[in-house]
CSV table of C-alpha atoms in Angstrom, one decimal:
chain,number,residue,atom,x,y,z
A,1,UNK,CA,53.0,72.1,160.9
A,2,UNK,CA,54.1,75.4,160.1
A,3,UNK,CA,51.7,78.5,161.3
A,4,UNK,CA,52.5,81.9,160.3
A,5,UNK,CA,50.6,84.6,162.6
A,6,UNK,CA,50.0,88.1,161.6
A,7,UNK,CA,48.7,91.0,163.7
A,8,UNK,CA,49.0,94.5,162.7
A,9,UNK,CA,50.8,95.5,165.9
A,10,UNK,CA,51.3,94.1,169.8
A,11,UNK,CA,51.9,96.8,171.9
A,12,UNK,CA,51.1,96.7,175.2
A,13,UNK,CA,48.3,100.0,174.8
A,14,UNK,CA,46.3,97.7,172.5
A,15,UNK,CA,45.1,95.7,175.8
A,16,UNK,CA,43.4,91.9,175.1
A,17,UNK,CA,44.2,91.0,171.5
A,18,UNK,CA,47.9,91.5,171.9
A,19,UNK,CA,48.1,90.2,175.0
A,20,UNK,CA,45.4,87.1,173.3
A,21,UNK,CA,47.9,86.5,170.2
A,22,UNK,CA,51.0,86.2,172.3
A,23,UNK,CA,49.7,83.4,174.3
A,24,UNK,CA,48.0,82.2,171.8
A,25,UNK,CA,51.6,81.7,169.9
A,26,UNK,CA,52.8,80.3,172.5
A,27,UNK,CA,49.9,77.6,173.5
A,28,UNK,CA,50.2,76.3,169.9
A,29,UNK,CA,54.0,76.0,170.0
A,30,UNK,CA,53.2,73.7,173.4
A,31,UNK,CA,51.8,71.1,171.5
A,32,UNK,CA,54.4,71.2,169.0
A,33,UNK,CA,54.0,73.2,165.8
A,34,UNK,CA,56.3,75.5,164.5
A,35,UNK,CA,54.8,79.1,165.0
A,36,UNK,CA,56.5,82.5,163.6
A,37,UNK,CA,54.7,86.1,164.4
A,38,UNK,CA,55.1,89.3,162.4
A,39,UNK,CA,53.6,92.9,163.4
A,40,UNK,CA,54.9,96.4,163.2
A,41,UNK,CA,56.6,98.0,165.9
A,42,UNK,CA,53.5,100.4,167.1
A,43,UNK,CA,52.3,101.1,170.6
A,44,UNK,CA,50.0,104.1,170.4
A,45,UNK,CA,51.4,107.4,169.6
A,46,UNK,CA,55.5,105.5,170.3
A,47,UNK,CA,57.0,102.4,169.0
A,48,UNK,CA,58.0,99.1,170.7
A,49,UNK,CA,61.8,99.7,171.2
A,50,UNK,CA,63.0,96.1,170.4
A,51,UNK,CA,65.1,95.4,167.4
A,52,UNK,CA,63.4,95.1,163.9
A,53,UNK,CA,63.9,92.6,160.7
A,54,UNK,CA,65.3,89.7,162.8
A,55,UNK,CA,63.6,86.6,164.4
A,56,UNK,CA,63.6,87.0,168.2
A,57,UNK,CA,63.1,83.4,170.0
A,58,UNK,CA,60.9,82.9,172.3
A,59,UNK,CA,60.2,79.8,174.7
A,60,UNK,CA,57.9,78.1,172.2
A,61,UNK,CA,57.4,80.7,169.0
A,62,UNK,CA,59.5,83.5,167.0
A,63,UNK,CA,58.6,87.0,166.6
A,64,UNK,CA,59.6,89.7,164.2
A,65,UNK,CA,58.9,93.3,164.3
A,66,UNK,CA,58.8,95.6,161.3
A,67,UNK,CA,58.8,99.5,160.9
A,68,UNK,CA,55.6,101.4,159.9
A,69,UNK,CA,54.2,104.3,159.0
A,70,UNK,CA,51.6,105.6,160.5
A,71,UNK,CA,48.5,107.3,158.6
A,72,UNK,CA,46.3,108.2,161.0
A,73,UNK,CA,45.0,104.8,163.3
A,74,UNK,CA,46.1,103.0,159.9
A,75,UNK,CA,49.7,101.4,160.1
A,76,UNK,CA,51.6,100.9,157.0
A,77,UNK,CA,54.7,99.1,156.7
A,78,UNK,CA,56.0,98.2,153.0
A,79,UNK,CA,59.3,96.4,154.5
A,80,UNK,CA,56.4,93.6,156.2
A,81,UNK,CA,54.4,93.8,153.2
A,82,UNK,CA,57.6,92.4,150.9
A,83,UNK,CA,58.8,90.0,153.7
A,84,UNK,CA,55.3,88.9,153.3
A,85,UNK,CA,55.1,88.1,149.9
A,86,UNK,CA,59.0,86.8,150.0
A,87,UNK,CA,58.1,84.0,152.9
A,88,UNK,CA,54.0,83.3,153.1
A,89,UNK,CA,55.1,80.0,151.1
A,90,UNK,CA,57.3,79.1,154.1
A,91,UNK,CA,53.7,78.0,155.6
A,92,UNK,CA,51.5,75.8,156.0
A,93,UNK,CA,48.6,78.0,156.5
A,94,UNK,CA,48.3,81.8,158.1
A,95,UNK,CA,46.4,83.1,160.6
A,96,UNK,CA,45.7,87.0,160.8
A,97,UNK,CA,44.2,88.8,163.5
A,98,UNK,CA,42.1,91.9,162.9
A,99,UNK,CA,40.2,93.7,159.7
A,100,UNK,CA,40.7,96.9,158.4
A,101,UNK,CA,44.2,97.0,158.5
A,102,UNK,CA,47.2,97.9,156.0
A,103,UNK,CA,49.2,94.9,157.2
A,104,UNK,CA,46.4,92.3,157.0
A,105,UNK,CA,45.3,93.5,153.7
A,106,UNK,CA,49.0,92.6,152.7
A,107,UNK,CA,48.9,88.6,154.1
A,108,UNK,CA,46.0,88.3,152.0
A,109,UNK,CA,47.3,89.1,149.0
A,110,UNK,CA,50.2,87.5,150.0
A,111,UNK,CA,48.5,84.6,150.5
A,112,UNK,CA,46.3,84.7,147.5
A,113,UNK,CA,49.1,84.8,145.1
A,114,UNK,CA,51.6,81.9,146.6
A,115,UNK,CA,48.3,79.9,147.5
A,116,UNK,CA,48.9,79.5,150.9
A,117,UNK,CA,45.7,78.8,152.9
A,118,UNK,CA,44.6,81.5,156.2
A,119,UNK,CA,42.2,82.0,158.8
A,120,UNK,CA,40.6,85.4,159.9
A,121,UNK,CA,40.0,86.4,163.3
A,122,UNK,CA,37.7,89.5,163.2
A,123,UNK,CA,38.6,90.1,167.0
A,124,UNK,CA,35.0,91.8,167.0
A,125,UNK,CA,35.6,94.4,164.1
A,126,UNK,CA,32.7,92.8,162.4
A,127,UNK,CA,30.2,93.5,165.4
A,128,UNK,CA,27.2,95.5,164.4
A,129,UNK,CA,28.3,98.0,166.9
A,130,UNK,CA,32.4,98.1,165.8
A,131,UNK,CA,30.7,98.5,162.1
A,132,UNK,CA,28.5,101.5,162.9
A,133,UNK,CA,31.2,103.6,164.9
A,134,UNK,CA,33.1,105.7,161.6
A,135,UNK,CA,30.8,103.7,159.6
A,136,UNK,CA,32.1,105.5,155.7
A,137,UNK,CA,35.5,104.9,155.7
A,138,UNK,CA,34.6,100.6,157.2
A,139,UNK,CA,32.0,100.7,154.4
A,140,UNK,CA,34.3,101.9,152.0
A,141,UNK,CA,37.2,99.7,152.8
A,142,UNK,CA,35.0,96.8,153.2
A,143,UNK,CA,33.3,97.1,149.9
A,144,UNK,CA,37.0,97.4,148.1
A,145,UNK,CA,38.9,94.8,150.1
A,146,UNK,CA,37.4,93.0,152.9
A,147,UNK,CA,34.8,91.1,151.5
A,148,UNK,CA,36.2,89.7,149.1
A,149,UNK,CA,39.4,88.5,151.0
A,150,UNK,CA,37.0,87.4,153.8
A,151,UNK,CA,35.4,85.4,151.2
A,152,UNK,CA,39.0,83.7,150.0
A,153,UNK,CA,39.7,82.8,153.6
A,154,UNK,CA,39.3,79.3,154.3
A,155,UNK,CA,38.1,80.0,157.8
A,156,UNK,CA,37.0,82.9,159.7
A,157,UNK,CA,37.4,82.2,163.5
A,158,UNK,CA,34.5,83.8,165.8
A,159,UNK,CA,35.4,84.1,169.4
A,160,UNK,CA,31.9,83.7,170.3
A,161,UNK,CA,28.4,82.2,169.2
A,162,UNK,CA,26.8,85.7,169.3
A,163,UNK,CA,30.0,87.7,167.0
A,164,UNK,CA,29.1,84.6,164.8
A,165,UNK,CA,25.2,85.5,164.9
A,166,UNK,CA,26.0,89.4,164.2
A,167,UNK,CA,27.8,88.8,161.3
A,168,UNK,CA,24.7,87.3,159.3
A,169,UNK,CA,23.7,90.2,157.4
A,170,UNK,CA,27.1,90.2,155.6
A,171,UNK,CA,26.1,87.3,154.4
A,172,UNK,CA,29.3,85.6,154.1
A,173,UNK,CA,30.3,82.2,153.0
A,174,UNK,CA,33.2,81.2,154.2
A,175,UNK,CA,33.4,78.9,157.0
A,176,UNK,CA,33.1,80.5,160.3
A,177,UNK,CA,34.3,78.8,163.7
A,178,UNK,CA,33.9,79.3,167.0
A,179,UNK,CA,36.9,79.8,169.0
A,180,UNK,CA,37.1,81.6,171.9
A,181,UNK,CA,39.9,83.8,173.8
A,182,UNK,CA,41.5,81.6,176.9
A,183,UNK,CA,43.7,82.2,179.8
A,184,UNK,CA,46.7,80.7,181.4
A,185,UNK,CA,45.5,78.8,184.3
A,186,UNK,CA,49.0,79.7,185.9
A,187,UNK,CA,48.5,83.4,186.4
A,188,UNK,CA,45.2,83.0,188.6
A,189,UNK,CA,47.2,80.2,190.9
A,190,UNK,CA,48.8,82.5,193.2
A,191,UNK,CA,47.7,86.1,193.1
A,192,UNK,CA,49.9,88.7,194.7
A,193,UNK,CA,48.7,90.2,197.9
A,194,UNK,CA,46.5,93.5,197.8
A,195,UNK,CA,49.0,95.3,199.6
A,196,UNK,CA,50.8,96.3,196.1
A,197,UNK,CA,47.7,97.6,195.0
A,198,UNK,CA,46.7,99.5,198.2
A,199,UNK,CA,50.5,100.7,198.6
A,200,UNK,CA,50.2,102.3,194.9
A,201,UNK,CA,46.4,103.5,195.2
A,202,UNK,CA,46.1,104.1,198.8
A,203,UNK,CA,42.3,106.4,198.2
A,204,UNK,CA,41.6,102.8,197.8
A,205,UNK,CA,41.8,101.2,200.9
A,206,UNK,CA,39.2,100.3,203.0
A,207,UNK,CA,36.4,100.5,200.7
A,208,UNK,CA,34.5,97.9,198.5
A,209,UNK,CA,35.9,98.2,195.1
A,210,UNK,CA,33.9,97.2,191.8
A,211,UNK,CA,37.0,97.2,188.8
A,212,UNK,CA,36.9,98.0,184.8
A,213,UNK,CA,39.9,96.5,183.6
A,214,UNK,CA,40.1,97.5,179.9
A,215,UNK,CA,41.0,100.2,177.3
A,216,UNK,CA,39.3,104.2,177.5
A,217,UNK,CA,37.4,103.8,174.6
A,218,UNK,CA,33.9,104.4,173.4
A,219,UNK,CA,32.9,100.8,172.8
A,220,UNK,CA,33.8,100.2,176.5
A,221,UNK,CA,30.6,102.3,177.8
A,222,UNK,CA,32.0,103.9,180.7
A,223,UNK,CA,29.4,106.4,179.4
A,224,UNK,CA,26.5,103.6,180.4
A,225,UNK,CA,28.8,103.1,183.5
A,226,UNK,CA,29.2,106.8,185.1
A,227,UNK,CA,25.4,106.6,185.7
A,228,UNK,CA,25.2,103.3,186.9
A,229,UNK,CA,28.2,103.3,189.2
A,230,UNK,CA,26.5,106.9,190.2
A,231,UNK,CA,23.1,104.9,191.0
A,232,UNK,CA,24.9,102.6,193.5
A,233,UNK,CA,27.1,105.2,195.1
A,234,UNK,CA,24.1,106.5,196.3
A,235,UNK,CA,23.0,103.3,198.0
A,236,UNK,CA,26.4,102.4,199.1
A,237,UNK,CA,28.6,105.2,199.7
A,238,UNK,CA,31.4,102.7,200.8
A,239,UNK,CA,31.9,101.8,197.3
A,240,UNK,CA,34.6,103.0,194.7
A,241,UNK,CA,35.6,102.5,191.1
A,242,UNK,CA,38.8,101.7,189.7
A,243,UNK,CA,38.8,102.0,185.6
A,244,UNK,CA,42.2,100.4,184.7
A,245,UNK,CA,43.4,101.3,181.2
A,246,UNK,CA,45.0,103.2,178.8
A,247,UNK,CA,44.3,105.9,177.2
A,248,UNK,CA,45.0,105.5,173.7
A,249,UNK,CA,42.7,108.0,171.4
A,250,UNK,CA,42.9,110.6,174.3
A,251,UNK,CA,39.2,109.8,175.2
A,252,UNK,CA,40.0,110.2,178.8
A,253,UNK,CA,38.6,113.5,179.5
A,254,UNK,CA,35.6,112.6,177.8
A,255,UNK,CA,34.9,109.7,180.3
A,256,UNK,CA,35.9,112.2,183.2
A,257,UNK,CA,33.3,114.3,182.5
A,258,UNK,CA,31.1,111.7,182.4
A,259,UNK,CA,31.4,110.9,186.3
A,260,UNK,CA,31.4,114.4,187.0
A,261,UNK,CA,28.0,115.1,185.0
A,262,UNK,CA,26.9,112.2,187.0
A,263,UNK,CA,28.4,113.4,190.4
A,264,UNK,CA,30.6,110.9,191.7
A,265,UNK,CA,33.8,111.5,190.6
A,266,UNK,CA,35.2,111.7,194.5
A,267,UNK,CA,35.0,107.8,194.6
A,268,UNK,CA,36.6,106.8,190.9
A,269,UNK,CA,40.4,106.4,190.5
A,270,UNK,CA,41.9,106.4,187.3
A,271,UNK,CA,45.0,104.1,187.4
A,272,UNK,CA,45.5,103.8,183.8
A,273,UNK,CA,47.2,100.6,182.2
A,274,UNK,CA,48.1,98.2,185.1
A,275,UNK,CA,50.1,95.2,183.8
A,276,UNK,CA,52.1,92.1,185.7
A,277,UNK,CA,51.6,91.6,189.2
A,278,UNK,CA,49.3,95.3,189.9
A,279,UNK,CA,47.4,94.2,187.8
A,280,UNK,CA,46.4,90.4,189.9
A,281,UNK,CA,47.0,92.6,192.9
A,282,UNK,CA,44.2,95.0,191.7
A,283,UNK,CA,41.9,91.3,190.7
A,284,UNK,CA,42.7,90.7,194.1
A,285,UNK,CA,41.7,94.0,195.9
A,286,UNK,CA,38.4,94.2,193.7
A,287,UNK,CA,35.4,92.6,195.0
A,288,UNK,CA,33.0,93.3,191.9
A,289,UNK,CA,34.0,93.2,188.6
A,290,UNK,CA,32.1,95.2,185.5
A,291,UNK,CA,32.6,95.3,181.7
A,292,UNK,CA,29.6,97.7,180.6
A,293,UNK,CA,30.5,97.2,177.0
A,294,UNK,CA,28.9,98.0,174.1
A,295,UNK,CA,30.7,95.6,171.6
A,296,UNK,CA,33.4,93.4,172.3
A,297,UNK,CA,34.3,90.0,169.9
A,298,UNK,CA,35.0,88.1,173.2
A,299,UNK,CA,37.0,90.0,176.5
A,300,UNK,CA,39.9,89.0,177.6
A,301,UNK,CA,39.8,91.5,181.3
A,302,UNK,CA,36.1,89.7,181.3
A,303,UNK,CA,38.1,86.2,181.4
A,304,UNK,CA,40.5,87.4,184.2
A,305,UNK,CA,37.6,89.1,186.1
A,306,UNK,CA,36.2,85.5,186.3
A,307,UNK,CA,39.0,84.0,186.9
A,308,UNK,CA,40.3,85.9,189.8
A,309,UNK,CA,37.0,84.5,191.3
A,310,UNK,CA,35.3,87.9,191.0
A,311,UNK,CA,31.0,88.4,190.8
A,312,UNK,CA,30.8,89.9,187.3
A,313,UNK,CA,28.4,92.4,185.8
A,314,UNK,CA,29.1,92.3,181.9
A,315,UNK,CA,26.6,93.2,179.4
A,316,UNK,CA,25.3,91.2,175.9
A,317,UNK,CA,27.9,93.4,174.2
A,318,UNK,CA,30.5,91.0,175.5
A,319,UNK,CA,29.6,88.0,173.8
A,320,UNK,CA,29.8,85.7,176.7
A,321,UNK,CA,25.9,84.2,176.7
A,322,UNK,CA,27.7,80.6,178.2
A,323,UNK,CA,28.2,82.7,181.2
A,324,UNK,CA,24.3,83.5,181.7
A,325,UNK,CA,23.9,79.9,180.6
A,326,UNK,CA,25.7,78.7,183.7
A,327,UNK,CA,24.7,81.2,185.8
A,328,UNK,CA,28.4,82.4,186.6
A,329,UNK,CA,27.7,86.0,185.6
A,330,UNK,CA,25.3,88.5,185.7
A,331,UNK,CA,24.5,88.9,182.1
A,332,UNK,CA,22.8,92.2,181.7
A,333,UNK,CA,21.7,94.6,178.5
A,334,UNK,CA,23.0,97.6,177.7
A,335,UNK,CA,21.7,99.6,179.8
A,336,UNK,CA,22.5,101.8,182.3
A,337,UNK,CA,19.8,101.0,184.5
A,338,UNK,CA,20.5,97.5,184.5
A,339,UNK,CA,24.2,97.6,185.1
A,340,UNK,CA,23.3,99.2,188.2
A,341,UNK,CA,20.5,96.9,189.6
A,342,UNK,CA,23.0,94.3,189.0
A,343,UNK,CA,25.4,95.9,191.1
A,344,UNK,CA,23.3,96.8,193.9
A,345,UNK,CA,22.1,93.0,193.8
A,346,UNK,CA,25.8,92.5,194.5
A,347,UNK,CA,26.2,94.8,196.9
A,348,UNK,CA,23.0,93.7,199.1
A,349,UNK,CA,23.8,90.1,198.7
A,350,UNK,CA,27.9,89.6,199.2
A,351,UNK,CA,27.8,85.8,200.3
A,352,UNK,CA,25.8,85.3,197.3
A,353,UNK,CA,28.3,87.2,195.1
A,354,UNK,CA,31.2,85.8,196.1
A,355,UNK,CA,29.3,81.8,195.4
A,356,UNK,CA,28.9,83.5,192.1
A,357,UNK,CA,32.6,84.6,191.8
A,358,UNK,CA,33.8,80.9,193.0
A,359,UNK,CA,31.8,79.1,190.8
A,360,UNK,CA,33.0,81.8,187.8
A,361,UNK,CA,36.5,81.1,188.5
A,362,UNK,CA,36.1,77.1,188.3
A,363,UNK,CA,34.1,78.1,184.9
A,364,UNK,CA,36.4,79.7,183.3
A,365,UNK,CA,39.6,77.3,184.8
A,366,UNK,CA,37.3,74.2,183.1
A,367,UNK,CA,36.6,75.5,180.2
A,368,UNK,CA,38.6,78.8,178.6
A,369,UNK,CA,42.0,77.9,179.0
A,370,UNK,CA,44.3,78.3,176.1
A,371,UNK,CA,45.2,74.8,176.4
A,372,UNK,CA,41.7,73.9,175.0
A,373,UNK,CA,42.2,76.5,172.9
A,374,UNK,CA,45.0,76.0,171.1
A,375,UNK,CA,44.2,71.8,170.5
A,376,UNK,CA,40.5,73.2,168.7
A,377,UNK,CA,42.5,75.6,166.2
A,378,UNK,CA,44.9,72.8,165.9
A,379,UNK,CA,42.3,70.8,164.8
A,380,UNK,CA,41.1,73.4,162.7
A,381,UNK,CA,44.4,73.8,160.9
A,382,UNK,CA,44.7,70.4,159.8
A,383,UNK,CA,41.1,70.2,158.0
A,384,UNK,CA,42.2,72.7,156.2
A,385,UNK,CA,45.6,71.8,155.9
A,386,UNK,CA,44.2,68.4,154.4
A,387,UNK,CA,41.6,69.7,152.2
A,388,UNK,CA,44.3,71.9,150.0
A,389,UNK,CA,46.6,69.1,149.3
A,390,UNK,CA,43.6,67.2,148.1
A,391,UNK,CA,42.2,69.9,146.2
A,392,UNK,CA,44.6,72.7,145.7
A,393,UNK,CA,42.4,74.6,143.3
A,394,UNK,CA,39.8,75.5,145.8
A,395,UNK,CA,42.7,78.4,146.9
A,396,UNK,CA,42.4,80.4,143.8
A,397,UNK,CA,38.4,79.5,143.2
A,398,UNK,CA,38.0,80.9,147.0
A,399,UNK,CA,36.7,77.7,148.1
C-alpha cells in the first residue's frame, strides 16, 4: 500500500502537528506500507535549511521539501502544486493534514482530477473556536473551496469524539473517523534527569513547578491562565510557571502583559521552544501540568504531560473527555476560576496528584500510542482502498 502524506509545512515552530505527522509517517511505515511526505520548507518567519526537490530517506518513510512563497500566514508553492498533480497517481490513497491552506487546496485538486482517493485531518481547524478567530477570510475560503473538497474526501479523520461533535453544524457528509494523536512509548521510558533543566533555568530550582508546554498563541489561553496561575500564587507562594513555546505570530508581549496585569510575573519563566532531551528534562522537573486551552483538535504536549506521569489541569477545549471518563485528568471548563481551583486542589493534595499523574501515564502508555494508531488508519485505508476498486465512480460523484 502506497500512502502519500501532505502537510503544508513541518517546521519545528509549528509545535504538535509537525511533530504528530512525522511520527505518524513513521508508525505506518513500521507495519509495512510504503509512505512518502511532501511540505514546503517553512518554519515561521525562516525556512527549514535541508535540500529541496529530492526524496530524503528516512528509517521507515521519504520526505521531500519544496520552496514557497509566503503571502502572509498563507504558503504557496507552485513547484509542489505540479509535483502534485505529476505523482498523486503514484498512490494508493492521500492523506492531508490541515484546512485552509494553499498546498492542501492543491492535493485535492490533484486528487480530484487523477481519482486518487484522500483523507482529511482538520487538526482542529474546524473547531467552533479555530472558526470564529479571523472568521471573514475562513468563511470566505470555506464557502469557495473547503466544503466542497471536504465533501469529495472519502474520509475526514477527527482526533477526538468532541472535534467530531463541533463539526455538526457544517453539516457535512462525508465520513468522519475518530483517530486520535499518539505517542512513542519509548521517549517516556527513561527521562533525562532534572538537572539539565535546572542547569539551563536555574530561577527554577527549588520550587514546585506547574508547566505549559505549547505554542504563544491565543487559542492556548494563557490569557485564562495569568489569572488562574495568579489565584494560586497567592495561596502557594512556592509555586512557579514555566510556559514553554515558541513564539510564532509575535504574541509574546501580549501574554507578558497578561501576568503583569495579574501581578505575578516574578514567578513565570519564559523558556520558549524546548525540544529533545530539555524538553523530558523540563516533564521531569514539573510537578503539575496545565493546558488552559480554548480550542485544540487533540494536544499532543497534553499527551506528554500525561505521559511523563504528571497531574493534569486541561480544559474541554482540549478534546480529551476519555480523560475525565477515567478519572486521569482534571477536566475543567474554560474558565479561569476553575483552572485555578483545580490547581490549588493539586497543590493541597500532592499524594493525591501524583496517584493521578501514575495512573495518567499507564492511560495514555495503554491506550494513545502511535502503534494503535497507525494499525486503526491502516484499517481505515484499506476500506477505502477496497471500496474504489469496486466502485471507482464514487471518486468523481464525491461518494
Amino acid at each position: 500500500m502506497k500512502i502519500l502524506i501532505v502537510i503544508p509545512a513541518l517546521g519545528s515552530v509549528y509545535g504538535g502537528p509537525s511533530k504528530s505527522v512525522v511520527e505518524l509517517a513513521q508508525a505506518l511505515g513500521t507495519f509495512g506500507l510504503s509512505v512518502d511526505l511532501v511540505t514546503t520548507n517553512a518554519n515561521g518567519s525562516t525556512s527549514i535549511d535541508l535540500p529541496l526537490y529530492v526524496w530524503l530517506s528516512k528509517k521507515f518513510y521519504r520526505i521531500q521539501y519544496f520552496p514557497y512563497w509566503a503571502l502572509s500566514d498563507y504558503k504557496i508553492s507552485f513547484s509542489l502544486t505540479i509535483w502534485l498533480f505529476q505523482h498523486v497517481a503514484d498512490y494508493d490513497l492521500v492523506h492531508t493534514n490541515a484546512i485552509f491552506s494553499y498546498p492542501i487546496l492543491a492535493a485535492y485538486w490533484a486528487c480530484q482530477q487523477q481519482r486518487v482517493p484522500y483523507v482529511v485531518t482538520p487538526r482542529g481547524m474546524l473547531e467552533p473556536w479555530a472558526l470564529s478567530y479571523k472568521p471573514g477570510k475562513k468563511r470566505l475560503y470555506y464557502t469557495l473551496f473547503e466544503k466542497l473538497a471536504l465533501q469529495r474526501a472519502s474520509a475526514i479523520q477527527m482526533l477526538a469524539s468532541t472535534e467530531a461533535e463541533g463539526t455538526k453544524s457544517l453539516n457535512i457528509k462525508t465520513p468522519l473517523i475518530i483517530v486520535p494523536n499518539g505517542i512513542n512509548y519509548q521517549e517516556f521510558e527513561n527521562i533525562p534527569n532534572t538537572e539539565l533543566f535546572y542547569q539551563q533555568f536555574p530561577c527554577t530550582r527549588n520550587k514546585t513547578l506547574i508547566l505549559f508546554l505549547g505554542r504563544i498563541d491565543p487559542k492556548k489561553g494563557l490569557d485564562l491562565l495569568a489569572t488562574a496561575f495568579a489565584k494560586a500564587h497567592k495561596e502557594f507562594p512556592e509555586i512557579h510557571l514555566v510556559i514553554a513555546g515558541p513564539d510564532n505570530i509575535g504574541f509574546l508581549a501580549t501574554v507578558q502583559n497578561y501576568f503583569m496585569t495579574a501581578g505575578c510575573s516574578d514567578a513565570i519563566t519564559f523558556t520558549g521552544m524546548l525540544t529533545g532531551a530539555m524538553k523530558y528534562a523540563a516533564l521531569a522537573a514539573a510537578n503539575i501540568y496545565v493546558a488552559p486551552s480554548y480550542s485544540e483538535g487533540f494536544s499532543m504536549s497534553v499527551l506528554e504531560g500525561m505521559a511523563a506521569g504528571l497531574p493534569c489541569v486541561i480544559t474541554t477545549g482540549c478534546n480529551f473527555p476519555e480523560a475525565a471518563a477515567a478519572g486521569v485528568a482534571s477536566v475543567v471548563d474554560i474558565n479561569s476560576d476553575q483552572i485555578a481551583n483545580a490547581l490549588i486542589e493539586f497543590l493541597k493534595q500532592p499524594l493525591q496528584a501524583k496517584d493521578m499523574g501514575d495512573r495518567a501515564r499507564q492511560f495514555i502508555l495503554e491506550n494513545y500510542t502511535w502503534d494503535s494508531v497507525a494499525l486503526k488508519l491502516i484499517s481505515v485505508y484499506q476500506d477505502i482502498i477496497i471500496k474504489r476498486h469496486q466502485n471507482p465512480v464514487s471518486l468523481e460523484l464525491g461518494g
